[in-house]
Each structure stands twice: as structure tokens, then as C-alpha cells.
PDB file of C-alpha atoms in Angstrom:
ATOM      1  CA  UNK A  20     -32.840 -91.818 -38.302  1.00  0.00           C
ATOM      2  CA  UNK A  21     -34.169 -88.244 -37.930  1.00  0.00           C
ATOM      3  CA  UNK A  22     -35.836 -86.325 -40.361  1.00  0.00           C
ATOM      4  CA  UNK A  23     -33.801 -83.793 -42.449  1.00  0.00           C
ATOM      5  CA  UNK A  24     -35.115 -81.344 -44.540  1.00  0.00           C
ATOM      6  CA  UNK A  25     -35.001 -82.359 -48.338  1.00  0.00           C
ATOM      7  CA  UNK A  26     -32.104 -80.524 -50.235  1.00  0.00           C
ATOM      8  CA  UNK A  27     -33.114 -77.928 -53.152  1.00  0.00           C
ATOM      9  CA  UNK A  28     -32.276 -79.602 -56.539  1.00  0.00           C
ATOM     10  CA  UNK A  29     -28.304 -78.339 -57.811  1.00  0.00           C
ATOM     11  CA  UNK A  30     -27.840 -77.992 -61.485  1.00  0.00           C
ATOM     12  CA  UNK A  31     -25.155 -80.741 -62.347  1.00  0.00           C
ATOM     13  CA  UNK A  32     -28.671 -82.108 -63.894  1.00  0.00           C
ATOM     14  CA  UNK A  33     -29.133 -79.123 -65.906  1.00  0.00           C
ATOM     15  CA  UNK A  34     -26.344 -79.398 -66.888  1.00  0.00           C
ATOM     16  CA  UNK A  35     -26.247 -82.785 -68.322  1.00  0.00           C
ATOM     17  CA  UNK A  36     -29.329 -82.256 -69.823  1.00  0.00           C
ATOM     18  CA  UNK A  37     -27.266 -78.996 -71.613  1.00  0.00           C
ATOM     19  CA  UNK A  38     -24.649 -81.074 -72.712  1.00  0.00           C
ATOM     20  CA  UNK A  39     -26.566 -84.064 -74.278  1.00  0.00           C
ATOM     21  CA  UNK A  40     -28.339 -81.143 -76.318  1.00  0.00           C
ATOM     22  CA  UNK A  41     -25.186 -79.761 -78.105  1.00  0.00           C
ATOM     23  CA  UNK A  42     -23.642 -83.118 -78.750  1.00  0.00           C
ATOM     24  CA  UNK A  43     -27.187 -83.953 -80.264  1.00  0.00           C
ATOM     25  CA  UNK A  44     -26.953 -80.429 -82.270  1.00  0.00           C
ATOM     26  CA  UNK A  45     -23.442 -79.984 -82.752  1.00  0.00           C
ATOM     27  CA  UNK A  46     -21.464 -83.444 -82.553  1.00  0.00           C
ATOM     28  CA  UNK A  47     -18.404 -83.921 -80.824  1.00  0.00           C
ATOM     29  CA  UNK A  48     -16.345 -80.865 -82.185  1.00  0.00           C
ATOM     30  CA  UNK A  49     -19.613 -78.469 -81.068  1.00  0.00           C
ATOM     31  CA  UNK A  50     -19.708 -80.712 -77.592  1.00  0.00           C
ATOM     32  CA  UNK A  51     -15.611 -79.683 -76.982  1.00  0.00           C
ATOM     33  CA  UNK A  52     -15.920 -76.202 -78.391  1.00  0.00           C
ATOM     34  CA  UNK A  53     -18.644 -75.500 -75.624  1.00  0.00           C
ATOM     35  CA  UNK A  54     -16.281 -77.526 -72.579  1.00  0.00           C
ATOM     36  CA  UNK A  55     -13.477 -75.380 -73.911  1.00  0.00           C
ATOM     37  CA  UNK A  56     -15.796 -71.900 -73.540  1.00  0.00           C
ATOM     38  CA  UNK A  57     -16.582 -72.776 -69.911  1.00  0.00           C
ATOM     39  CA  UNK A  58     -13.276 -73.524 -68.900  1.00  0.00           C
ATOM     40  CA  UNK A  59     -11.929 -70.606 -70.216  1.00  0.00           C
ATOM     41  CA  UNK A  60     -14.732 -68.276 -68.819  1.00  0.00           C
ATOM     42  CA  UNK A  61     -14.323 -70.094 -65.806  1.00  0.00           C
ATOM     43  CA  UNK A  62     -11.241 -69.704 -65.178  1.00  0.00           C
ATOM     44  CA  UNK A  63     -11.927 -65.549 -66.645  1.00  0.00           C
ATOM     45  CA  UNK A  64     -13.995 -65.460 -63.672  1.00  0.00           C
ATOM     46  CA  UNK A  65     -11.779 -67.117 -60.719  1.00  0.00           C
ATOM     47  CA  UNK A  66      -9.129 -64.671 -61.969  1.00  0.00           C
ATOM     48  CA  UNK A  67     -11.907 -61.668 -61.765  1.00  0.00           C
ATOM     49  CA  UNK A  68     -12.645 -63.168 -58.222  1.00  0.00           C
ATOM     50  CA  UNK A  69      -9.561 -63.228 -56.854  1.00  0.00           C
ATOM     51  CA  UNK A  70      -8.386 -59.835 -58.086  1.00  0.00           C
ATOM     52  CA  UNK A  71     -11.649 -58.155 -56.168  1.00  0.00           C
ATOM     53  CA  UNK A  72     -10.685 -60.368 -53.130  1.00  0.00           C
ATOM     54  CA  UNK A  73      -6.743 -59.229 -53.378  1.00  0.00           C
ATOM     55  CA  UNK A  74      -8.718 -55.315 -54.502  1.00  0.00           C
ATOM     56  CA  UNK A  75     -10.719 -54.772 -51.550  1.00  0.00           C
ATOM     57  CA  UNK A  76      -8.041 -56.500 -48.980  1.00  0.00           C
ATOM     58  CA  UNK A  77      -5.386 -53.867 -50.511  1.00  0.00           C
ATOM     59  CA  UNK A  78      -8.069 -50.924 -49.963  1.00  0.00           C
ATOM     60  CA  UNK A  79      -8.642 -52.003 -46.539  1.00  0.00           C
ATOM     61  CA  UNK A  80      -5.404 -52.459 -45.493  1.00  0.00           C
ATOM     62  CA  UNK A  81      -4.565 -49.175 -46.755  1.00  0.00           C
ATOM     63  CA  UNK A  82      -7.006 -47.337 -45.229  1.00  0.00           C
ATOM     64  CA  UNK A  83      -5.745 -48.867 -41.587  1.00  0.00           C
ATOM     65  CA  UNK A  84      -2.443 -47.833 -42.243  1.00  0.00           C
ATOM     66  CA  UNK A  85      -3.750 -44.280 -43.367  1.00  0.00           C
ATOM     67  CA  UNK A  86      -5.544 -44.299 -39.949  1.00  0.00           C
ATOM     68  CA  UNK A  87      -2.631 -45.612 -38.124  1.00  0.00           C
ATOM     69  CA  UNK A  88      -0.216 -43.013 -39.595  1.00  0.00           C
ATOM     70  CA  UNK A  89      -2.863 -40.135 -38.480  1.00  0.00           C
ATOM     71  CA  UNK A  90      -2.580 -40.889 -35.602  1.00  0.00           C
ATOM     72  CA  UNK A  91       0.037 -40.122 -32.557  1.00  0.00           C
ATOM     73  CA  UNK A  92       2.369 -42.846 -31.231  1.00  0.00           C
ATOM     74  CA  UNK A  93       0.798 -42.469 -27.962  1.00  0.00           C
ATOM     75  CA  UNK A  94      -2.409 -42.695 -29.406  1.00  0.00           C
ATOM     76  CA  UNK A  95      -1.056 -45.784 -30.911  1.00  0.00           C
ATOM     77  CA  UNK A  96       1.311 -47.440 -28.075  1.00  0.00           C
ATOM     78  CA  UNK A  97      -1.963 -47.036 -25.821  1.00  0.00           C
ATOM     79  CA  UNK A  98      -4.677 -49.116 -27.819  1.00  0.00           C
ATOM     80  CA  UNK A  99      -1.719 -51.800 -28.835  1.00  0.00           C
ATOM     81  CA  UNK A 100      -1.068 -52.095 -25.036  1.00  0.00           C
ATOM     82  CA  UNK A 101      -4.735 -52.017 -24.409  1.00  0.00           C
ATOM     83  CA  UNK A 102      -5.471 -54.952 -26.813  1.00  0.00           C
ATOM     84  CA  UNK A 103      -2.318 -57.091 -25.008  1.00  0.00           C
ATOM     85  CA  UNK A 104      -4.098 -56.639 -21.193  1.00  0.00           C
ATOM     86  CA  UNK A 105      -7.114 -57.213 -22.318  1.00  0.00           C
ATOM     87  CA  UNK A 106      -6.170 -60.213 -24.370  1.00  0.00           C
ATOM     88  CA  UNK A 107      -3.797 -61.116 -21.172  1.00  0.00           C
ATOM     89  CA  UNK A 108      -7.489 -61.165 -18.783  1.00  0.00           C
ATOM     90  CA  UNK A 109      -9.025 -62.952 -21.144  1.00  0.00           C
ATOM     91  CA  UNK A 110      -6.429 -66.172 -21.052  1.00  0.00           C
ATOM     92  CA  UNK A 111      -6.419 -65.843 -17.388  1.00  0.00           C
ATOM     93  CA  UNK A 112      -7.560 -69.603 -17.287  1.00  0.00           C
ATOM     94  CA  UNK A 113      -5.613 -70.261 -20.032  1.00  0.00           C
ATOM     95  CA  UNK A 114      -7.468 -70.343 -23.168  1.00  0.00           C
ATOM     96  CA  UNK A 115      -9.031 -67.564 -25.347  1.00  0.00           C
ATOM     97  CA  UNK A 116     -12.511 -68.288 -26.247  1.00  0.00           C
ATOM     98  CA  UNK A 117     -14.881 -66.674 -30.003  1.00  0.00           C
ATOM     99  CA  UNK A 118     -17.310 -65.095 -26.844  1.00  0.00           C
ATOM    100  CA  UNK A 119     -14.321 -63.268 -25.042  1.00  0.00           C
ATOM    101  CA  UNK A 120     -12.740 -62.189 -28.242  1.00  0.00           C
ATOM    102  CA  UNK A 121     -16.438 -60.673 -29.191  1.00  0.00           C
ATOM    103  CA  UNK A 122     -16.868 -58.826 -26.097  1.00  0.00           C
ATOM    104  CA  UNK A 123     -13.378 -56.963 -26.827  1.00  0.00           C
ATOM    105  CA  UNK A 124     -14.820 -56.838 -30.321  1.00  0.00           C
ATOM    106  CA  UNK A 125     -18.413 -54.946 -28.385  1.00  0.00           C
ATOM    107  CA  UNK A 126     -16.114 -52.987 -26.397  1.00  0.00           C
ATOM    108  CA  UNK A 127     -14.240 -51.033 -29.223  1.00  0.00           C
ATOM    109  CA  UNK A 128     -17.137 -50.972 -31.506  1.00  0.00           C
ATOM    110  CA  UNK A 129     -19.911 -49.721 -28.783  1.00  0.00           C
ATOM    111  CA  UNK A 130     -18.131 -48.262 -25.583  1.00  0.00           C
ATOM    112  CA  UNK A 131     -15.574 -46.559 -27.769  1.00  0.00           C
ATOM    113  CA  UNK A 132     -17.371 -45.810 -31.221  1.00  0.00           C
ATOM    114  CA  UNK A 133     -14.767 -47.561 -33.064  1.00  0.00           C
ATOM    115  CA  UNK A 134     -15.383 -47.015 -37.088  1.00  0.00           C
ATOM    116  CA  UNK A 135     -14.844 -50.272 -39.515  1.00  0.00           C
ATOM    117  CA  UNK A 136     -11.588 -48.406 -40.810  1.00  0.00           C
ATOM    118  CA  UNK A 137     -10.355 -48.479 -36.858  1.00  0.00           C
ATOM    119  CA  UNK A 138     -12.099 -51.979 -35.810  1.00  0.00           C
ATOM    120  CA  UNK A 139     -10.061 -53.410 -38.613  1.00  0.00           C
ATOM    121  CA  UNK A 140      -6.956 -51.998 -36.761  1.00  0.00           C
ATOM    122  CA  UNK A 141      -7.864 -53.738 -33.810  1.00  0.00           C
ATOM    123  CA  UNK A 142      -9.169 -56.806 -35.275  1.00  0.00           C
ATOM    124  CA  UNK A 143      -5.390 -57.418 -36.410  1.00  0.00           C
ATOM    125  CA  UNK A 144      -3.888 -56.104 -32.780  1.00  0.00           C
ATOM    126  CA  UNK A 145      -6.021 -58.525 -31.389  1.00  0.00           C
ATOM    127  CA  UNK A 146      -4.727 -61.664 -33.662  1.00  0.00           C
ATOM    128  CA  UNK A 147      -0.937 -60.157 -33.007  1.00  0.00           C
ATOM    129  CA  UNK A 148      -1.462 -60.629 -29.162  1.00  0.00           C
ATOM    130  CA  UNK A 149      -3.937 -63.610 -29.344  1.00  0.00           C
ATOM    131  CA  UNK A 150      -0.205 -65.234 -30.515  1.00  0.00           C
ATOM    132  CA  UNK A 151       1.904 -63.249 -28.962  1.00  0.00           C
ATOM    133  CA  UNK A 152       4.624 -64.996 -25.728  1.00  0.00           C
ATOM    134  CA  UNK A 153       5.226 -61.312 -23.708  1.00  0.00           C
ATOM    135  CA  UNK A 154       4.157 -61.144 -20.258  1.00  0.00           C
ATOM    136  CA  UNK A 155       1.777 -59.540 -18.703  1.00  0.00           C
ATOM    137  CA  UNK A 156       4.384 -58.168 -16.514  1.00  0.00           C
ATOM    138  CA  UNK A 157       6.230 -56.863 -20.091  1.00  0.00           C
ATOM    139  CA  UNK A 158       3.523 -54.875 -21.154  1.00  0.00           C
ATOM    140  CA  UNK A 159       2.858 -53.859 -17.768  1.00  0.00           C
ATOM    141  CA  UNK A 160       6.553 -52.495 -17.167  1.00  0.00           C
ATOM    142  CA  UNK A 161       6.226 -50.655 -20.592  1.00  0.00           C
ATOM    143  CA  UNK A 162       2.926 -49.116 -19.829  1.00  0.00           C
ATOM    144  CA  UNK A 163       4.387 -47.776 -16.140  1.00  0.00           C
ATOM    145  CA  UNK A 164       7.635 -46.547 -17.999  1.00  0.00           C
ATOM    146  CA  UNK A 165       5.538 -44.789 -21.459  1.00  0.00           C
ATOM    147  CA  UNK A 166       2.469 -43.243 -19.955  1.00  0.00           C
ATOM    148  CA  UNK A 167       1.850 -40.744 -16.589  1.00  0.00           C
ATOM    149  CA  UNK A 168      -0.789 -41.175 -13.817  1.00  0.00           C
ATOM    150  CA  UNK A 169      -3.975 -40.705 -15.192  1.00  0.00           C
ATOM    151  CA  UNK A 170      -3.755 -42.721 -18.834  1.00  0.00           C
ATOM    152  CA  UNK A 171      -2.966 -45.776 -16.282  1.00  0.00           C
ATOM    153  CA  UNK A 172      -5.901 -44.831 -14.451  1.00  0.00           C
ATOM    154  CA  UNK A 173      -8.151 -45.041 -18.252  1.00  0.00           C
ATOM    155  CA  UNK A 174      -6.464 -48.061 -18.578  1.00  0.00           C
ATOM    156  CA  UNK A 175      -7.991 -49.429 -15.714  1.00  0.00           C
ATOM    157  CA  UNK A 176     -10.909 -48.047 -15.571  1.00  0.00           C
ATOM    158  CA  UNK A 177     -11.134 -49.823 -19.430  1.00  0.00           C
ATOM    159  CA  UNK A 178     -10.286 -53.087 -18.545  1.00  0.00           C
ATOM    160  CA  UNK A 179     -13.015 -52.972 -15.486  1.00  0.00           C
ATOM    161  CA  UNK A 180     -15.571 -51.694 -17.998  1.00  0.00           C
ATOM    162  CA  UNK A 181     -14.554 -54.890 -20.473  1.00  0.00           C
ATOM    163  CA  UNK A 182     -14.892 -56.935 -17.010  1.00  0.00           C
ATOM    164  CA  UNK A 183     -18.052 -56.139 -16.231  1.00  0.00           C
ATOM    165  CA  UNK A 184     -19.666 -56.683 -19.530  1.00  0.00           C
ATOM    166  CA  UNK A 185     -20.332 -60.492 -18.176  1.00  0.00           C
ATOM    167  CA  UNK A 186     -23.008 -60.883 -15.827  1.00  0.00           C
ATOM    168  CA  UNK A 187     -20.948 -62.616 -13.395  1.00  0.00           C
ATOM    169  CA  UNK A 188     -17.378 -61.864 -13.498  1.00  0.00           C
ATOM    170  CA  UNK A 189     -14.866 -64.678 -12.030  1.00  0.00           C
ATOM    171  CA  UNK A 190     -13.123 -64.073  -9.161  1.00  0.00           C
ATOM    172  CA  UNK A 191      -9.479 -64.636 -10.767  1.00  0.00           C
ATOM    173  CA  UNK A 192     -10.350 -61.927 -13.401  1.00  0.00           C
ATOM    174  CA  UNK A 193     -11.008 -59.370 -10.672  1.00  0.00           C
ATOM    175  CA  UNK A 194      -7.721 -60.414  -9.469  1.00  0.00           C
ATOM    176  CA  UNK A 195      -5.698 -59.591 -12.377  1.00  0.00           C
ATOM    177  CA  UNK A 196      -7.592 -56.264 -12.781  1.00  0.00           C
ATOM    178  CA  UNK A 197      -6.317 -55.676  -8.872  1.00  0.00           C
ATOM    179  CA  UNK A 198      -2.414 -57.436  -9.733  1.00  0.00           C
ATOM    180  CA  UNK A 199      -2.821 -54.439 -12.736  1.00  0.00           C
ATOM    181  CA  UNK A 200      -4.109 -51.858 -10.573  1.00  0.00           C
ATOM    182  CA  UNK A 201      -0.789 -52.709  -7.836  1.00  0.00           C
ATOM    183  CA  UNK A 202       1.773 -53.189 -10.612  1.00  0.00           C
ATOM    184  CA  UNK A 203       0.852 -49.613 -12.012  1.00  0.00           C
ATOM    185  CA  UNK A 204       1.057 -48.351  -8.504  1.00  0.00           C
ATOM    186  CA  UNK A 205      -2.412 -46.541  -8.744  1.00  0.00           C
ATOM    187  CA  UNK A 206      -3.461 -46.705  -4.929  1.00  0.00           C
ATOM    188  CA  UNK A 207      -5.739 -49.366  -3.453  1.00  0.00           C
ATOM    189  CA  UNK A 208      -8.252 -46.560  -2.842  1.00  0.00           C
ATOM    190  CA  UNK A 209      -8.816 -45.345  -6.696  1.00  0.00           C
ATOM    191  CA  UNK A 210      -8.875 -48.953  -7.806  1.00  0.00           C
ATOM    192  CA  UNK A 211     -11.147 -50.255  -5.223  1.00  0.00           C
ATOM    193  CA  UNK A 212     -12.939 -46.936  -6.352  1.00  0.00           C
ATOM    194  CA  UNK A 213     -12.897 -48.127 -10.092  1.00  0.00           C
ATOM    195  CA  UNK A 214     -14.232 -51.623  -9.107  1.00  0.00           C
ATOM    196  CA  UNK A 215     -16.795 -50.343  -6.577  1.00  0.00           C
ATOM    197  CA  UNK A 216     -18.632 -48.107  -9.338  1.00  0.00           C
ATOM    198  CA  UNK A 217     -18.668 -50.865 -11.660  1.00  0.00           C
ATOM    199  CA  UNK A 218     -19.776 -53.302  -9.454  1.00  0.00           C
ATOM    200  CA  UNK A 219     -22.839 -51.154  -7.634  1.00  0.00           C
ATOM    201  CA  UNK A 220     -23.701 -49.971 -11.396  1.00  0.00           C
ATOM    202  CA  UNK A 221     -24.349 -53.840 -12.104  1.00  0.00           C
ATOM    203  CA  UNK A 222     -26.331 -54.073  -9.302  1.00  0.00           C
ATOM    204  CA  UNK A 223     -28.313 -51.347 -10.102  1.00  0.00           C
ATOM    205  CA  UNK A 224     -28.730 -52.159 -13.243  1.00  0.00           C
ATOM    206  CA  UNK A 225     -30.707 -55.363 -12.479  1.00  0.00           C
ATOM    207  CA  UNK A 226     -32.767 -54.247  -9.236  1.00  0.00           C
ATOM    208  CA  UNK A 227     -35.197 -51.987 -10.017  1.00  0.00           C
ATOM    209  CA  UNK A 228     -35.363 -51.597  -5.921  1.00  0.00           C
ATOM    210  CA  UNK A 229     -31.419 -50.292  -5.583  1.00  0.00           C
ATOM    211  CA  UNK A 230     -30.566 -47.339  -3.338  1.00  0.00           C
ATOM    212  CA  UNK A 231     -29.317 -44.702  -6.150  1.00  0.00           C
ATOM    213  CA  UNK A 232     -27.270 -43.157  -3.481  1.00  0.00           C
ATOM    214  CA  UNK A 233     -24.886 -46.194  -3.150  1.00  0.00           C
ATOM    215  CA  UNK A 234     -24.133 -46.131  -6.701  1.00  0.00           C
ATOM    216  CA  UNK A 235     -23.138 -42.645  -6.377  1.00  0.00           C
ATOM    217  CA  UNK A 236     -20.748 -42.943  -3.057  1.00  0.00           C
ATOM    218  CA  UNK A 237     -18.867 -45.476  -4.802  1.00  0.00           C
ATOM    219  CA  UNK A 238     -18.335 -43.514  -7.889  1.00  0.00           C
ATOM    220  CA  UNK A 239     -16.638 -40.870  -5.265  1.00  0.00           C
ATOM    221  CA  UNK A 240     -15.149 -43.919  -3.525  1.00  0.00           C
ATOM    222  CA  UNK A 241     -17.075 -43.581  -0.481  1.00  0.00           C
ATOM    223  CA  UNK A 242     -18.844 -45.262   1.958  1.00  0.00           C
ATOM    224  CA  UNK A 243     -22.385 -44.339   2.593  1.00  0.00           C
ATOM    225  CA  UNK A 244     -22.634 -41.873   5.343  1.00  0.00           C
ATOM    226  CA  UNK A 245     -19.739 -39.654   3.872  1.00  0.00           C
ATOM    227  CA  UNK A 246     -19.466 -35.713   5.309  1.00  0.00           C
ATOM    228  CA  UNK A 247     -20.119 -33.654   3.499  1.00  0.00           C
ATOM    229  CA  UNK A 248     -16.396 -32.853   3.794  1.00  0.00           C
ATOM    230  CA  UNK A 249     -15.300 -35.989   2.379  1.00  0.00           C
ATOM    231  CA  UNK A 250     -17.516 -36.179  -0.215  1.00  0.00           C
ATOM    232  CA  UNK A 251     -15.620 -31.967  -1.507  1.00  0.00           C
ATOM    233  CA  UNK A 252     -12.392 -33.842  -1.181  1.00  0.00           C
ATOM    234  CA  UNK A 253     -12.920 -36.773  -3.185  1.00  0.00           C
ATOM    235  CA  UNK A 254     -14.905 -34.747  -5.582  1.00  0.00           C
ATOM    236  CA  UNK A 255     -12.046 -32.757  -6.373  1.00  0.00           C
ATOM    237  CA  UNK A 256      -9.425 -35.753  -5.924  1.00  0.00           C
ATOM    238  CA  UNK A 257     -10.967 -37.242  -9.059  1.00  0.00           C
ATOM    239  CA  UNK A 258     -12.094 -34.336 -10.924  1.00  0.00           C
ATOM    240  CA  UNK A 259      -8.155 -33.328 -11.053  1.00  0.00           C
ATOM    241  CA  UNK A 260      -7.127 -37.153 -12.147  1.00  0.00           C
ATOM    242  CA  UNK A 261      -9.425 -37.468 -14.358  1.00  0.00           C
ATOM    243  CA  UNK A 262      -9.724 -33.947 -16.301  1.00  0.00           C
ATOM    244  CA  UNK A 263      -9.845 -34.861 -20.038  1.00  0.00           C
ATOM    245  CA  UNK A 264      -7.010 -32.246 -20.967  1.00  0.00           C
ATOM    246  CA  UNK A 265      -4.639 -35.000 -19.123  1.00  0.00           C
ATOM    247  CA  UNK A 266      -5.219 -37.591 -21.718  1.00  0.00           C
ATOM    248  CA  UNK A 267      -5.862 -35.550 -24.929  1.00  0.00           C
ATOM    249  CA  UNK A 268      -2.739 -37.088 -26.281  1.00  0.00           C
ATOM    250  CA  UNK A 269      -4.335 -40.307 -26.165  1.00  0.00           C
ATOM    251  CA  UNK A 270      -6.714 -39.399 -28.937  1.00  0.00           C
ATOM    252  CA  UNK A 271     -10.336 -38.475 -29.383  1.00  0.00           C
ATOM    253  CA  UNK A 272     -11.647 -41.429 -27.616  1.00  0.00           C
ATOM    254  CA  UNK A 273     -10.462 -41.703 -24.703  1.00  0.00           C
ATOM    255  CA  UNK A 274     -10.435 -37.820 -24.103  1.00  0.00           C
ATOM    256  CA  UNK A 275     -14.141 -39.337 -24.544  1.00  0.00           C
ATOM    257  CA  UNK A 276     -13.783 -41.447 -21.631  1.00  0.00           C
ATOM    258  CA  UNK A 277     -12.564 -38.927 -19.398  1.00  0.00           C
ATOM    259  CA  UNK A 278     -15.150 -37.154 -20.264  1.00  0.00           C
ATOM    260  CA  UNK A 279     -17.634 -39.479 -19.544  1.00  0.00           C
ATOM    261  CA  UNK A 280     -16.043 -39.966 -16.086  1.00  0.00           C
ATOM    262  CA  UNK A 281     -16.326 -36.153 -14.966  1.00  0.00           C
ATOM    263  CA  UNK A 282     -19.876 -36.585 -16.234  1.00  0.00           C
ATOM    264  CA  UNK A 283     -20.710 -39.406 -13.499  1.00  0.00           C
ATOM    265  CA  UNK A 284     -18.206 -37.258 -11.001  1.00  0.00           C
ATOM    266  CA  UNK A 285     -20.246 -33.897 -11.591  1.00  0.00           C
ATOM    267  CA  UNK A 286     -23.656 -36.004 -11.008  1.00  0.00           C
ATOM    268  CA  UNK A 287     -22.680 -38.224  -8.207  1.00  0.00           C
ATOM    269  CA  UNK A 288     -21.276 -35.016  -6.349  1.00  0.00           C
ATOM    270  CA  UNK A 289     -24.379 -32.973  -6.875  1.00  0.00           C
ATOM    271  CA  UNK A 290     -26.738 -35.520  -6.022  1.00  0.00           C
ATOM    272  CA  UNK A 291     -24.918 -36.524  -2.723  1.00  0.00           C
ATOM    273  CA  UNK A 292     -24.532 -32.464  -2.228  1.00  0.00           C
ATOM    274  CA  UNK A 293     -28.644 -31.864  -2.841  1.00  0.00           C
ATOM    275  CA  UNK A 294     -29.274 -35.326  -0.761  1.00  0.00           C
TER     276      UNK A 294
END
């Protein structure tokens, strides 16, 4: 038998002890009088309870929906589709486990500066798809039809970034990034662009020894050795797809990502330019 910790004293003793007092004092009428007072504040204070627990969930909920409503449809339609791929790449072998469901839970809260109002939005899109039966070629279709070029482009480039949170990312998860990538129709070069920059960043990330020049021909989607030709044209390829005025509609935080990207663009070009 192992050893266990001894367990801190309750107070059903106490309370015996409490009891046997006011029989002693009061009798039997004094003894019910008091069970009849603690039952009745008792129960005072389960009814208290719940109505802070039914309080707060009412003020909660209506501050998502507040948040929701401010918000544009595409704005909207965009994270809800977001939350159904990712979900999607997560049960890619077929189960959903606590550690994937945190890392969404990471991504919206860290990568896009989620607030608790808007992390309780996507806390219930999350359960919504977790049990939702639509394909990933439904949402896919939808997302194609609703949104233009370079939101489907964020989209990947999100779902990569959610990827490559894991230190090693499977094999059959980088396919269904790629299946995404094709069923969007976004070119083989931009996503193997996308999935390049992610991947070299990783590397780089963990060898202090890493040629910082790699990392910045794949963010252009280059090879090393690029012109100086290619490396204008892709420069300006991506600076046009990815100009944050494209996917202001989307909302503040992804007109965030956007900007981010023509950050790394602007750096990667004038490092390979100076180089």
C-alpha cells in the first residue's frame, strides 16, 4: 500500500459536537428550531448561488452577442469557417484531443489577441464544430464561393501558423493544409510559399547555427540563389496579395495579419536586396 498524505480534518465533527450542545441547552424543540434555520439558510444560499451562476452566464452571453452583432458578417462567416478547418485538421486521424483544442485555444488568444469577451465567442464555435457532420469539402465550397483571393490566402496562411505550433507536425496534417490550399485554387507556388516560411522559421528557431538568408528566400518563395530580378518580382507578387486594405472587411485582426505579413515581405526583400 503506498503512502498517502493524511486528509485535513472536515467539520461533520464540529458539527456534532454543535448539535449535542443545543439539545443539551435547548431540548428537542431548540435542537429542531436550529435543523430548521440551516435548512432554510441553506437552501437561501443554493438559491443565491445559482442566481450568480445563471447572473454572470446571462452577462457573458450577452456581451458575445453584443460583440457578435458589432461586428460584419464577413468578419463573422470568416472566424466561424476558420474554427470548422481548423477543427476539420485537428480530427484528421479521427479524434479531437484537450491538447489540440488548447492550441486553437493559444492561437486566438496569443497570435490573434483575442479578448475574453471574443475567446468566449470562439470557445462556443469551437464546441458547435467539435459536433458538427459538414464536410470539409462543405465549408471549403462555401469559403471559395463567400470570400476573394487573398482572405483564402489568410486562411491558409492561419491554418499553417496553427500547424506549426507542434514541434513536429504529421505528415497527413500537412496534407490537408495542401488538399486546402488545391481546393481553394491558390497556386502550388504561394502555398508551397506559405509552408516553406513556416517550416525554415521552425528551423531557425531551434538552430542557433541557421543561414538567416534561407528563412528569408522562402518567405519570397524562392530558392537560394534568386536574381536579383526574381527576388523584385516576387516582392511585389506578394506585397499586392497580401496588402492589408484587401482584407479590412475581415476585421481588425486579420487586417493585423496582413500586416504582419508585409512586415516579413518588406524585411526579407531588403535583406536579400542589401545581401
Amino acid at each position: 500500500m503506498q503512502y498517502q498524505r493524511q486528509q485535513q480534518p472536515g467539520c461533520g465533527g464540529c458539527l456534532l459536537i454543535l448539535l449535542l450542545f443545543v439539545f443539551l441547552t435547548g431540548g428537542a424543540s431548540g435542537l429542531i428550531s436550529f435543523l430548521g434555520t440551516l435548512i432554510y439558510t441553506g437552501f437561501i444560499g443554493i438559491l443565491i448561488f445559482i442566481a450568480m451562476f445563471y447572473g454572470f452566464s446571462y452577462w457573458v452571453q450577452k456581451k458575445v452577442v453584443n460583440y457578435e452583432q458589432s461586428q460584419t458578417e464577413s468578419h463573422n462567416r470568416f472566424v466561424w469557417l476558420l474554427v470548422n478547418v481548423l477543427i476539420h485538421t485537428a480530427k484528421i486521424d479521427g479524434q479531437i484531443t484537450r491538447d489540440e483544442i488548447q492550441t486553437i485555444h493559444r492561437f486566438f488568444q496569443n497570435n490573434l489577441r483575442y479578448s475574453q469577451t471574443q475567446m468566449h465567442w470562439v470557445k462556443e464555435l469551437i464546441k458547435e464544430a467539435t459536433n458538427s457532420s459538414q464536410s470539409l469539402d462543405d465549408l471549403l465550397h462555401e469559403f471559395k464561393a463567400t470570400f476573394a483571393y487573398e482572405p483564402r490566402l489568410i486562411l491558409l496562411e492561419l491554418v499553417y501558423q496553427v500547424l506549426y505550433t507542434k514541434s513536429d507536425v504529421p505528415e497527413n496534417e500537412l496534407n490537408i493544409a495542401r488538399y486546402i490550399a488545391s481546393y481553394l485554387e491558390i497556386p502550388e507556388y504561394d502555398q508551397r510559399t506559405i509552408e516553406a516560411k513556416y517550416r525554415y522559421r521552425q528551423q531557425y528557431s531551434t538552430d542557433s547555427g541557421y543561414d538567416q538568408s534561407a528563412k528569408h528566400y522562402a518567405t519570397l518563395g524562392l530558392q537560394k540563389g534568386a536574381s536579383p530580378e526574381e527576388i523584385k518580382k516576387a516582392y511585389r507578387k506578394l506585397s499586392m496579395q497580401y496588402h492589408p486594405d484587401k482584407v479590412r472587411h475581415l476585421g481588425d485582426e486579420f487586417r493585423k495579419i496582413a500586416e504582419e505579413k508585409m512586415k516579413e515581405i518588406n524585411a526579407a526583400h531588403d535583406y536579400l536586396t542589401k545581401h
